[in-house]
Tab-separated table of C-alpha atoms in Angstrom:
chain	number	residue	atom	x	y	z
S	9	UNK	CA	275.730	-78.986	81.731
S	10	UNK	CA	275.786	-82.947	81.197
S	11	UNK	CA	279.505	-84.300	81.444
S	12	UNK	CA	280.318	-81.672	84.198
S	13	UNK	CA	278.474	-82.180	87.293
S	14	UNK	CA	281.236	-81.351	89.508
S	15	UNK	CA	282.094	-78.111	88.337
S	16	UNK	CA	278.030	-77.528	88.809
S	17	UNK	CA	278.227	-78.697	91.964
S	18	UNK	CA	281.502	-76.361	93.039
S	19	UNK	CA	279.357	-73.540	91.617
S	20	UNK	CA	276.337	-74.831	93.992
S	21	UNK	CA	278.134	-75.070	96.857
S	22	UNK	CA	279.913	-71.228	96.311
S	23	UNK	CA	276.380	-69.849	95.609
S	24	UNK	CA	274.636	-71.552	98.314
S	25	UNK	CA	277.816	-70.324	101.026
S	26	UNK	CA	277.066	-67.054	99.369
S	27	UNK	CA	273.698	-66.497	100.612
S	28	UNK	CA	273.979	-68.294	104.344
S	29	UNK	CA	277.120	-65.940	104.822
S	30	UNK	CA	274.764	-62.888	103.643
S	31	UNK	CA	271.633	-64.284	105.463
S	32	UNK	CA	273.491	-65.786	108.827
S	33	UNK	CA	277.102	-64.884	108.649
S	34	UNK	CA	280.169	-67.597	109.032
S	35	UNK	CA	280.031	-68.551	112.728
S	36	UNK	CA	276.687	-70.049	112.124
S	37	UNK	CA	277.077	-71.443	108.890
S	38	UNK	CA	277.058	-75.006	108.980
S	39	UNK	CA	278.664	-77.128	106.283
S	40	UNK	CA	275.345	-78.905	107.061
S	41	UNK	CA	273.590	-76.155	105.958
S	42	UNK	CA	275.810	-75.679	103.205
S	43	UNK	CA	275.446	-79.153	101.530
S	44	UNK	CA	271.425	-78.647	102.023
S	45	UNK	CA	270.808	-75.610	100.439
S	46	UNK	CA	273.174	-76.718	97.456
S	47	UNK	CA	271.830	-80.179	97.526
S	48	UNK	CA	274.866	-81.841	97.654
S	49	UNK	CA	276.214	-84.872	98.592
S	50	UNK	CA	278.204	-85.157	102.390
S	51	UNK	CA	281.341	-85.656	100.494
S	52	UNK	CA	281.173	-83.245	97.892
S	53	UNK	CA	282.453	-80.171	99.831
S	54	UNK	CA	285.682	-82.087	100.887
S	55	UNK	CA	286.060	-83.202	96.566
S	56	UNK	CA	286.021	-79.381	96.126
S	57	UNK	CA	287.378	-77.539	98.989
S	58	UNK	CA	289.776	-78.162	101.905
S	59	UNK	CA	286.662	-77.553	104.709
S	60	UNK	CA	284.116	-74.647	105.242
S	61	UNK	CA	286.885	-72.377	105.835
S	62	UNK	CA	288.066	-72.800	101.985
S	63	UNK	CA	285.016	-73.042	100.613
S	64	UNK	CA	284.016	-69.990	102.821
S	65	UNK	CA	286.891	-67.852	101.888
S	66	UNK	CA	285.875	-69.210	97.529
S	67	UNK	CA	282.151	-67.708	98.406
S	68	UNK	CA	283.258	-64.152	100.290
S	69	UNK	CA	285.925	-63.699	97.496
S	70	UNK	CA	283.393	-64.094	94.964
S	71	UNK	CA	280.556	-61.334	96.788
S	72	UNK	CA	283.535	-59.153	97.009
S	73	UNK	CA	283.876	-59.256	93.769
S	74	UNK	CA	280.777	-58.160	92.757
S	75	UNK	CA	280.346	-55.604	95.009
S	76	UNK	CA	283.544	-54.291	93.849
S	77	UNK	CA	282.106	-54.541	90.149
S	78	UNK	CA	279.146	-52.498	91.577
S	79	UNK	CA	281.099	-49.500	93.595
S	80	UNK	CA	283.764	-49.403	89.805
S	81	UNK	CA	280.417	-49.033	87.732
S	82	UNK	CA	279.322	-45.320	89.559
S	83	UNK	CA	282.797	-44.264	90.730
S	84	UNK	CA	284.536	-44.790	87.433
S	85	UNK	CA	281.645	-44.200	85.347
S	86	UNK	CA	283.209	-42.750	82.438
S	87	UNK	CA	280.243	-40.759	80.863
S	88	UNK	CA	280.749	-38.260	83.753
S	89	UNK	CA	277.817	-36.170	83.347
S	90	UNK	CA	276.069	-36.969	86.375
S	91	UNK	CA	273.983	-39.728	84.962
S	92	UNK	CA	274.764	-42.530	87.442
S	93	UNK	CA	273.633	-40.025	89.724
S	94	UNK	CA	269.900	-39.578	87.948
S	95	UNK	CA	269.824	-43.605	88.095
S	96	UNK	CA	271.381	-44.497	91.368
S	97	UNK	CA	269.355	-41.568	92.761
S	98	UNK	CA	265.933	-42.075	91.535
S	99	UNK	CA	264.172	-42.438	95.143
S	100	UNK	CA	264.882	-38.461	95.099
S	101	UNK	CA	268.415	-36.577	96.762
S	102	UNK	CA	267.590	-34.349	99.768
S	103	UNK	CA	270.311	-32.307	99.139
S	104	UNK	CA	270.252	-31.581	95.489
S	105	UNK	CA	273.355	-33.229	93.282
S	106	UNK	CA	273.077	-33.592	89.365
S	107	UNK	CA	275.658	-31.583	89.119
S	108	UNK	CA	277.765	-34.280	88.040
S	109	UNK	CA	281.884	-34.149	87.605
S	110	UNK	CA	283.743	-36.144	90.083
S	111	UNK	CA	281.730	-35.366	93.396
S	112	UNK	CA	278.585	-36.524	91.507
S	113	UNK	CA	279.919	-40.013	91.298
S	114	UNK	CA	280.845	-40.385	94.735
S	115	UNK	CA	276.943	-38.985	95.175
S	116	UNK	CA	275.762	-41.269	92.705
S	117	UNK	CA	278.119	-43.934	94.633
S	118	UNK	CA	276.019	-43.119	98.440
S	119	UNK	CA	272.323	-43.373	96.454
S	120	UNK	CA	273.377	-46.626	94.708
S	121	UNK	CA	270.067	-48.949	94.961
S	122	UNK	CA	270.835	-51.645	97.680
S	123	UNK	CA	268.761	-54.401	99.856
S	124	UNK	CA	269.044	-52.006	102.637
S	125	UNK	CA	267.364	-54.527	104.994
S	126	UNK	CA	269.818	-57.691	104.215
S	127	UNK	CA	272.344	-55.808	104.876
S	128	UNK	CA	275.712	-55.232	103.365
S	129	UNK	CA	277.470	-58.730	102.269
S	130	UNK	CA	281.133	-57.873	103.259
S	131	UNK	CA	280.162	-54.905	105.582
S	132	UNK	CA	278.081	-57.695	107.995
S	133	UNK	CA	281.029	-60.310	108.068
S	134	UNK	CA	283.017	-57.643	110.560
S	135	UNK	CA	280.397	-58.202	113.066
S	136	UNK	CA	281.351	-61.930	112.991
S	137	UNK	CA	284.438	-63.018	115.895
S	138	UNK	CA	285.032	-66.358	113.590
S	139	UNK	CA	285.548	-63.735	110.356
S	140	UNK	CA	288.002	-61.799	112.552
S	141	UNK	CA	289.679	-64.556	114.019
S	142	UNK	CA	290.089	-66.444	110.099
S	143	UNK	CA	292.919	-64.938	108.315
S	144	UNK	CA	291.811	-66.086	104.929
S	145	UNK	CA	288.472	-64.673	106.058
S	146	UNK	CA	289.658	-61.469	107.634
S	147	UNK	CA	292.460	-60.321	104.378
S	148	UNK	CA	288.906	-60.174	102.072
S	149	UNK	CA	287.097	-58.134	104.322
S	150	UNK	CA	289.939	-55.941	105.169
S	151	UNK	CA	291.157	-55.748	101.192
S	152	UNK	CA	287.697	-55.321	99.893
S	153	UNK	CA	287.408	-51.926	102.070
S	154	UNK	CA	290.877	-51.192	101.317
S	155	UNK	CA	289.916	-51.264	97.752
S	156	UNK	CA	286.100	-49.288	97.619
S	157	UNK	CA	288.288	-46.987	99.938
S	158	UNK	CA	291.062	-46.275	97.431
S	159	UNK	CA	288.766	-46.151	94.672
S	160	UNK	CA	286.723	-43.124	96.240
S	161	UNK	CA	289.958	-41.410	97.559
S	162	UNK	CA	291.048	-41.364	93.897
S	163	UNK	CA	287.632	-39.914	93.042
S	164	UNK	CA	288.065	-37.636	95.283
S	165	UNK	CA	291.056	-36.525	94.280
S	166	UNK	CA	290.242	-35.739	91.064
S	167	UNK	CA	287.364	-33.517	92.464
S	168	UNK	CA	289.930	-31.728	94.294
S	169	UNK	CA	292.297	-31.740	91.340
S	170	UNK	CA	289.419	-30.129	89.468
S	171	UNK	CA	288.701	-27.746	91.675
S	172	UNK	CA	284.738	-28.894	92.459
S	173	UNK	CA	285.925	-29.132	95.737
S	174	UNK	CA	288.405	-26.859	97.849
S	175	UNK	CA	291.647	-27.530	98.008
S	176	UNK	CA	292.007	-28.425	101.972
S	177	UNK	CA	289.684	-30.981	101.619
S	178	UNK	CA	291.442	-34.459	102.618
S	179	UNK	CA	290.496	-37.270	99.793
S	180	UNK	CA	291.398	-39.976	102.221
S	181	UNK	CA	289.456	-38.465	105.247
S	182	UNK	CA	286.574	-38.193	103.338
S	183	UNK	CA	286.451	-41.520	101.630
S	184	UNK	CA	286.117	-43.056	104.866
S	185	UNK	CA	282.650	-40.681	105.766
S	186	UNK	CA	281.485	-41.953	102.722
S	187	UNK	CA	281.945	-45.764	103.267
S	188	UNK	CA	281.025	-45.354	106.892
S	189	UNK	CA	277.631	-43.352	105.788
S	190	UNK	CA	276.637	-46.450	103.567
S	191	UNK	CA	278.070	-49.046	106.063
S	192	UNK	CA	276.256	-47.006	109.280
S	193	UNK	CA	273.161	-46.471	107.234
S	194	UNK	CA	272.720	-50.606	106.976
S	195	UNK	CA	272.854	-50.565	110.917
S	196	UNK	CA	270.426	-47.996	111.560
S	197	UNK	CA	268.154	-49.883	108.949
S	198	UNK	CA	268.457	-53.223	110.384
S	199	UNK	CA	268.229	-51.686	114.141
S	200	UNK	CA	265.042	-50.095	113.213
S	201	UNK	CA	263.192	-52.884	110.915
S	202	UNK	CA	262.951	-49.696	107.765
S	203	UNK	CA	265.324	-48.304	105.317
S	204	UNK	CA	264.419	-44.839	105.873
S	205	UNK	CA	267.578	-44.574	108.689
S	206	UNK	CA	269.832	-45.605	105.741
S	207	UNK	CA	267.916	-43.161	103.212
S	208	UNK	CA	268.440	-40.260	105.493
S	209	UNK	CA	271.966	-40.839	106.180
S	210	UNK	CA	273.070	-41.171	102.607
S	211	UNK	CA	270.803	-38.055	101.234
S	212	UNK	CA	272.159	-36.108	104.171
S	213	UNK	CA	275.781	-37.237	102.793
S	214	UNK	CA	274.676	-36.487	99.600
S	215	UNK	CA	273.772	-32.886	100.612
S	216	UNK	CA	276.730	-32.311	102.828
S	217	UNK	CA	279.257	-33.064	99.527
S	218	UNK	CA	277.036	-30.523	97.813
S	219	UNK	CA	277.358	-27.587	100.131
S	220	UNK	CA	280.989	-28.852	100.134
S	221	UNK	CA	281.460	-28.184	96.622
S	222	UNK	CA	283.623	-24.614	95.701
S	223	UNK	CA	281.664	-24.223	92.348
S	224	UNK	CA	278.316	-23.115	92.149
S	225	UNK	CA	278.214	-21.690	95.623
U	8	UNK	CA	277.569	-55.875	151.186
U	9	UNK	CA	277.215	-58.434	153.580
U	10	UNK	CA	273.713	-59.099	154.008
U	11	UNK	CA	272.425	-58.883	151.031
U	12	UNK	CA	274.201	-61.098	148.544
U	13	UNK	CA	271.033	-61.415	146.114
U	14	UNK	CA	271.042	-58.102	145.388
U	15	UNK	CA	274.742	-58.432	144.852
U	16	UNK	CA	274.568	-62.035	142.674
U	17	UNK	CA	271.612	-59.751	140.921
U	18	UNK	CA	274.130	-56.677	140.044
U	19	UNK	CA	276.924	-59.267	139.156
U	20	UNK	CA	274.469	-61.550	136.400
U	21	UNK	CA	273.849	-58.272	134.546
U	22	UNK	CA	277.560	-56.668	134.346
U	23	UNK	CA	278.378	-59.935	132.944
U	24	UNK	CA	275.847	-60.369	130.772
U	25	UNK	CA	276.645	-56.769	129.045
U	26	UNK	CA	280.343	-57.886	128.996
U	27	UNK	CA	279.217	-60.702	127.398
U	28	UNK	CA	276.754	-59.350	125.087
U	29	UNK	CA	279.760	-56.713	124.140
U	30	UNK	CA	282.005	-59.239	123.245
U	31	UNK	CA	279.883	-62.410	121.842
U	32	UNK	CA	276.427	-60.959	121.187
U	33	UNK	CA	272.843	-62.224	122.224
U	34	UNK	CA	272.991	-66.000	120.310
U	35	UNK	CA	277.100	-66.704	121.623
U	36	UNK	CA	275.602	-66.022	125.166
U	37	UNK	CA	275.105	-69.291	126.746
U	38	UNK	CA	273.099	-69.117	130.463
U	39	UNK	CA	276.736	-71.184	131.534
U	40	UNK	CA	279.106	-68.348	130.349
U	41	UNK	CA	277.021	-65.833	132.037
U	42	UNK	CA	277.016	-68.042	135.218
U	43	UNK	CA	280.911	-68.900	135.129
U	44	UNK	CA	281.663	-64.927	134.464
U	45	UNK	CA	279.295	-63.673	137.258
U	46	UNK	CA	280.330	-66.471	139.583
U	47	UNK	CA	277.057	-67.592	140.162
U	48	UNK	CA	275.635	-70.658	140.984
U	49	UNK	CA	272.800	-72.492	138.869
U	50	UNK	CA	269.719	-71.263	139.812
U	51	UNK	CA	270.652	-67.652	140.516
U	52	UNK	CA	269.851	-66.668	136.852
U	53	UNK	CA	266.113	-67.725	137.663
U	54	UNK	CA	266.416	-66.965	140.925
U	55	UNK	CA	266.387	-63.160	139.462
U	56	UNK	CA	265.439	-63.631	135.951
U	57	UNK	CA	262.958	-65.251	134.006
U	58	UNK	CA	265.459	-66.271	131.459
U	59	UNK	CA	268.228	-65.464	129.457
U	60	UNK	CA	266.030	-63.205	127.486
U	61	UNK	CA	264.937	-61.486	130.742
U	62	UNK	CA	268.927	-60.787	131.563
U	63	UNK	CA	269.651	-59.600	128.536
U	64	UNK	CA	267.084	-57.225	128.224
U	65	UNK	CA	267.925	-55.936	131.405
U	66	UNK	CA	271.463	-55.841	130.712
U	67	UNK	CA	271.293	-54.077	127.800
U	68	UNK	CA	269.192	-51.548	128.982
U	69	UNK	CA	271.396	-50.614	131.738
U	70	UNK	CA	273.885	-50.436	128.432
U	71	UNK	CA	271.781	-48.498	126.450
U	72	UNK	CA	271.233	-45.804	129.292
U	73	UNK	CA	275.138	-45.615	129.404
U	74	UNK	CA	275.060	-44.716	126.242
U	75	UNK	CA	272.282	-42.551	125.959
U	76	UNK	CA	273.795	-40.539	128.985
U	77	UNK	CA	277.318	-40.311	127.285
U	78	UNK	CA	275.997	-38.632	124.123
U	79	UNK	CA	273.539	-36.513	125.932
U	80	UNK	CA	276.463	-35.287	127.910
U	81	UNK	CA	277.955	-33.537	124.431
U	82	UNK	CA	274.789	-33.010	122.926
U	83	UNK	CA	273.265	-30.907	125.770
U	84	UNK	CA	276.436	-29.466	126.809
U	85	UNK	CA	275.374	-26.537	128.540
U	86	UNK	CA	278.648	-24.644	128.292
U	87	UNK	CA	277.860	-24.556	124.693
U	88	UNK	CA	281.182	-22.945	123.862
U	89	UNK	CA	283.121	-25.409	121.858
U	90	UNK	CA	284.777	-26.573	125.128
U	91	UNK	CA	283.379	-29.900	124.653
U	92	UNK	CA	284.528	-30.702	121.254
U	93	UNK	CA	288.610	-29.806	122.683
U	94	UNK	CA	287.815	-32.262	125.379
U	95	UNK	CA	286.636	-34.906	122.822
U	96	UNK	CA	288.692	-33.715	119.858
U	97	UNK	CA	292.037	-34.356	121.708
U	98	UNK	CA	293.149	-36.549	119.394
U	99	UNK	CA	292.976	-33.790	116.702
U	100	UNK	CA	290.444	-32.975	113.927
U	101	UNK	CA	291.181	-33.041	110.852
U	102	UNK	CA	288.826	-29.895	109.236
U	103	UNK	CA	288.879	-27.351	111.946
U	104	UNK	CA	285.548	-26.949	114.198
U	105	UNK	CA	286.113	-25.487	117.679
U	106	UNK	CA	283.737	-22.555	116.426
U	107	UNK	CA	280.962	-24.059	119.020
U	108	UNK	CA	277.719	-23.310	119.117
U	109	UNK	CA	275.104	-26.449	118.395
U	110	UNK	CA	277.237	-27.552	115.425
U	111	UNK	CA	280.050	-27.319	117.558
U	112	UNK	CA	278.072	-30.082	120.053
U	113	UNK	CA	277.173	-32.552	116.865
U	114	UNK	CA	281.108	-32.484	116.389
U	115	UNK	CA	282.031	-33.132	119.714
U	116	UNK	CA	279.551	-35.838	119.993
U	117	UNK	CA	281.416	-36.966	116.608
U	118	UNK	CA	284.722	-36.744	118.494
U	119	UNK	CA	284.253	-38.474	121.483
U	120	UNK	CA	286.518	-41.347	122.576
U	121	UNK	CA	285.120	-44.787	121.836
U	122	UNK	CA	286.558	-47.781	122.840
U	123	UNK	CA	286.154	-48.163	118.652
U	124	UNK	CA	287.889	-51.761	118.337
U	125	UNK	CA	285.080	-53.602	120.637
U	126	UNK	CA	282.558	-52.296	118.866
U	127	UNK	CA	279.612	-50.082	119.170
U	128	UNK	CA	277.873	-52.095	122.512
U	129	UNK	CA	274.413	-51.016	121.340
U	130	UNK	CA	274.708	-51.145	116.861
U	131	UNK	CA	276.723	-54.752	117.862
U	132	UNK	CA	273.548	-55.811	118.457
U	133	UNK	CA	271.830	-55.364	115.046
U	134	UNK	CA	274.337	-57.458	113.248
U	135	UNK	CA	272.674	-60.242	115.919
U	136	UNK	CA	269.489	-62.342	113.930
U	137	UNK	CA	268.758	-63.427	117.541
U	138	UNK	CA	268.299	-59.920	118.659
U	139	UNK	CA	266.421	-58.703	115.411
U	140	UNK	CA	264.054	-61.589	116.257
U	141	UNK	CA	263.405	-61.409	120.064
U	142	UNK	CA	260.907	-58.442	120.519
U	143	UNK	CA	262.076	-57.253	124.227
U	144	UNK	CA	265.448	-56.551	122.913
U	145	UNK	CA	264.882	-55.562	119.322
U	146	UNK	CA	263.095	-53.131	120.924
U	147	UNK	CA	265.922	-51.601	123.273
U	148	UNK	CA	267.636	-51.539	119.980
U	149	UNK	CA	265.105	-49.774	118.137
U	150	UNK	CA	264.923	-46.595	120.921
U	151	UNK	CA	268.057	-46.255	121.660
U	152	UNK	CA	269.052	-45.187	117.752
U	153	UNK	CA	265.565	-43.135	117.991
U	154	UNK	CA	266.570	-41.118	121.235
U	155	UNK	CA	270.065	-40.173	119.964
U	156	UNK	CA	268.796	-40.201	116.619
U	157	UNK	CA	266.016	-37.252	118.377
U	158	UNK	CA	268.784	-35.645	120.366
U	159	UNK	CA	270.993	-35.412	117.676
U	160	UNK	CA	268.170	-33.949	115.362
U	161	UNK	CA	267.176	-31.132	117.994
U	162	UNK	CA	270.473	-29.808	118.313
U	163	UNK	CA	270.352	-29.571	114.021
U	164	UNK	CA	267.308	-27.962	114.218
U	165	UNK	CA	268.805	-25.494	116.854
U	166	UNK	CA	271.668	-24.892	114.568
U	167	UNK	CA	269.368	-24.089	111.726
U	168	UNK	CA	267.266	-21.758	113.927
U	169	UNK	CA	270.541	-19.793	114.785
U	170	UNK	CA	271.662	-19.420	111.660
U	171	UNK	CA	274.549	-21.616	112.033
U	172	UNK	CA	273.557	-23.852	109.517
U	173	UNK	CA	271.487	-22.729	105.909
U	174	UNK	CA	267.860	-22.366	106.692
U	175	UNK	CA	267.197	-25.637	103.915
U	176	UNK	CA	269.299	-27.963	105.803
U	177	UNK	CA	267.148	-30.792	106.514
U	178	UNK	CA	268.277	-31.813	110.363
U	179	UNK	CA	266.780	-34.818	110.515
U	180	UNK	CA	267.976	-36.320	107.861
U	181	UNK	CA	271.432	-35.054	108.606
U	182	UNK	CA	271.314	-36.634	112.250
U	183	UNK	CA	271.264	-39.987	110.538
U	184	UNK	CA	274.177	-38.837	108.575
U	185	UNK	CA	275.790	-38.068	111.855
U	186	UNK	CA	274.761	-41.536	113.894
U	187	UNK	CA	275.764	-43.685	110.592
U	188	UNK	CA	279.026	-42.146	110.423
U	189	UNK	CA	280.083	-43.568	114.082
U	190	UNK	CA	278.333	-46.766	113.434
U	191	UNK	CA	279.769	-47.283	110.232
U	192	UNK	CA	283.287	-46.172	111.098
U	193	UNK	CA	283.166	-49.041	114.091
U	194	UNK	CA	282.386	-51.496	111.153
U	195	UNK	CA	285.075	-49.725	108.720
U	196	UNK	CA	287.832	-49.879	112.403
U	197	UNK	CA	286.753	-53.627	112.575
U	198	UNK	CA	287.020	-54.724	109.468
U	199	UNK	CA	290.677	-52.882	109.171
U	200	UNK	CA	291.801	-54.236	112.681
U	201	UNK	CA	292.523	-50.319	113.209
U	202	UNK	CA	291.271	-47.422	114.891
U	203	UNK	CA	292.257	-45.170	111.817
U	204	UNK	CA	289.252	-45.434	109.234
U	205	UNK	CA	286.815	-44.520	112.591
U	206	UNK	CA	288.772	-41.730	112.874
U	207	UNK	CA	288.948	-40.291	109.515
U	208	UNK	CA	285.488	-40.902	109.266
U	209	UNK	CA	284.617	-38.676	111.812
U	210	UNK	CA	287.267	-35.743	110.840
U	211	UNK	CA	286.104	-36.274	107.161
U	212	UNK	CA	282.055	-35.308	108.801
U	213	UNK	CA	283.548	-33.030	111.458
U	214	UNK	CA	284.989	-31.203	108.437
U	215	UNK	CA	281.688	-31.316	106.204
U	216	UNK	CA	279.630	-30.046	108.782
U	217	UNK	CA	282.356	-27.201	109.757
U	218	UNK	CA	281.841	-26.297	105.819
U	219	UNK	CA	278.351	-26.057	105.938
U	220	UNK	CA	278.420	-23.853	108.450
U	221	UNK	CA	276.876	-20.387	107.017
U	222	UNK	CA	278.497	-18.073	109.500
U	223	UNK	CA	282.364	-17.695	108.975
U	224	UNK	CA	281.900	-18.793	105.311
């Protein structure tokens, strides 16, 4: 670490935006805040970054990132066999699932373990007016869902293409239930103080894909 | 209306104040915007209120009871004969439904025009620290999920005890499914700029539920 205490403090500053974007959101992020939390010097952000938006848009790009690393783990898990689902899923399915093949990792996808209660880091930044109104901001947000959204069409595509599920069903339509079951579940969590909202919703997702499937029936 | 203007200043502080709280949130709302918008003069917001708090809570009450008596309207449809999901389903549904009956009322509630690009005025609020942390209003929060979240469960359960739905369908969890759906597809429509992921979101769970229908199977 000696010898390179700015790229230390670039990663400071990028972790420390991280968690006041997660915990309070952009708007009231201050670059006062920023420098505090990363214990940084007043000039430092300006060494590494243009202003809070830059550094801001450094941060968001980097949680997208890993929760696009998370979602590609279950939906392209390659062993196939319904194992994400058994670990993603071990606070128990409502509605049954194990059954693996391409609808089980879009299961295994809804029961993925999350911090219910902070909320979801890219999901919360659309609640934000300054996110909206920040181009830089807004083209991570929007891309990030564009991408989790594409990569569970394709999924479900394939379960179509398979035949798990029947042939009318619309990939793309569907995708979108999914994401808005996990991104609807964190607001019923945080509205009530208790993850059990978001539980339900995504077992009862869970369960509705099931009955949905064309084998086994 | 002449005569009684504090009644009338009274009316005009809270229709602002849910404007407000609509487009900024709880912490954005300063005691001056809500002033300028209702043009009111200084001391009419404690002339009527204790506080901002006090406002707010009363405002978004009176928006909470809209809401409430908006979904209530499909939910206890009385008609019960799919009517209700044509009128909300106008725009078109992707996977069928206009069978009726108590599923046919979850999907109309599903379908119903939203003014989807403001935002959900009442799941807004949960993306709002300042609301999660001020009891009065975390609380109007709270119940409003948990009477729609009830409403939407009893007209499950009614499903289930007609046969509509398979006697192991758990309705309450599947009312969450249902609620996080609409929230989450405001987040997915905001994040997007667009109307479109809301409404796949809902086809894509009109269509799931139409599938796990038991009659017509």
């Amino acid at each position: 670490m000696y010898g390179m205490p700015r790229a230390d403090t670039r990663e400071e500053l990028i972790a420390s935006t991280q968690d006041l974007l997660w915990e309070r959101g952009y708007a009231a992020t201050s670059p006062r805040a920023i420098l505090d939390r990363a214990g940084a010097g007043q000039g430092s952000m300006y060494h590494h970054f243009a202003g809070k938006e830059d550094l801001a848009a450094a941060a968001f790009r980097r949680t997208a990132d890993r929760l696009l690393d998370a979602a590609s783990a279950v939906l392209d898990d390659p062993g196939d066999t319904g194992g994400a689902l058994d670990a993603g899923g071990a606070g128990g399915a409502g509605g049954g699932g194990g059954a693996g093949g391409a609808v089980g990792r879009v299961q295994a996808y809804l029961l993925r373990r999350r911090d219910v209660l902070r909320g979801c880091p890219v999901g919360r930044m659309a609640g934000d007016a300054d996110v909206l109104g920040t181009p830089a901001l807004r083209e991570i947000l929007a891309g990030t869902f564009d991408r989790i959204r594409a990569a569970t069409t394709e999924v479900l595509a394939e379960a179509v293409r398979r035949g798990e599920l029947p042939a009318d069903v619309d990939p793309a339509q569907l995708a979108d239930t999914v994401l808005a079951v996990v991104q609807g579940g964190y607001v019923l969590a945080r509205a009530a103080g208790n993850p059990a909202p978001f539980d339900r919703a995504v077992r009862g997702a869970v369960d509705l894909l099931e009955r949905a499937r064309t084998a086994g029936r």
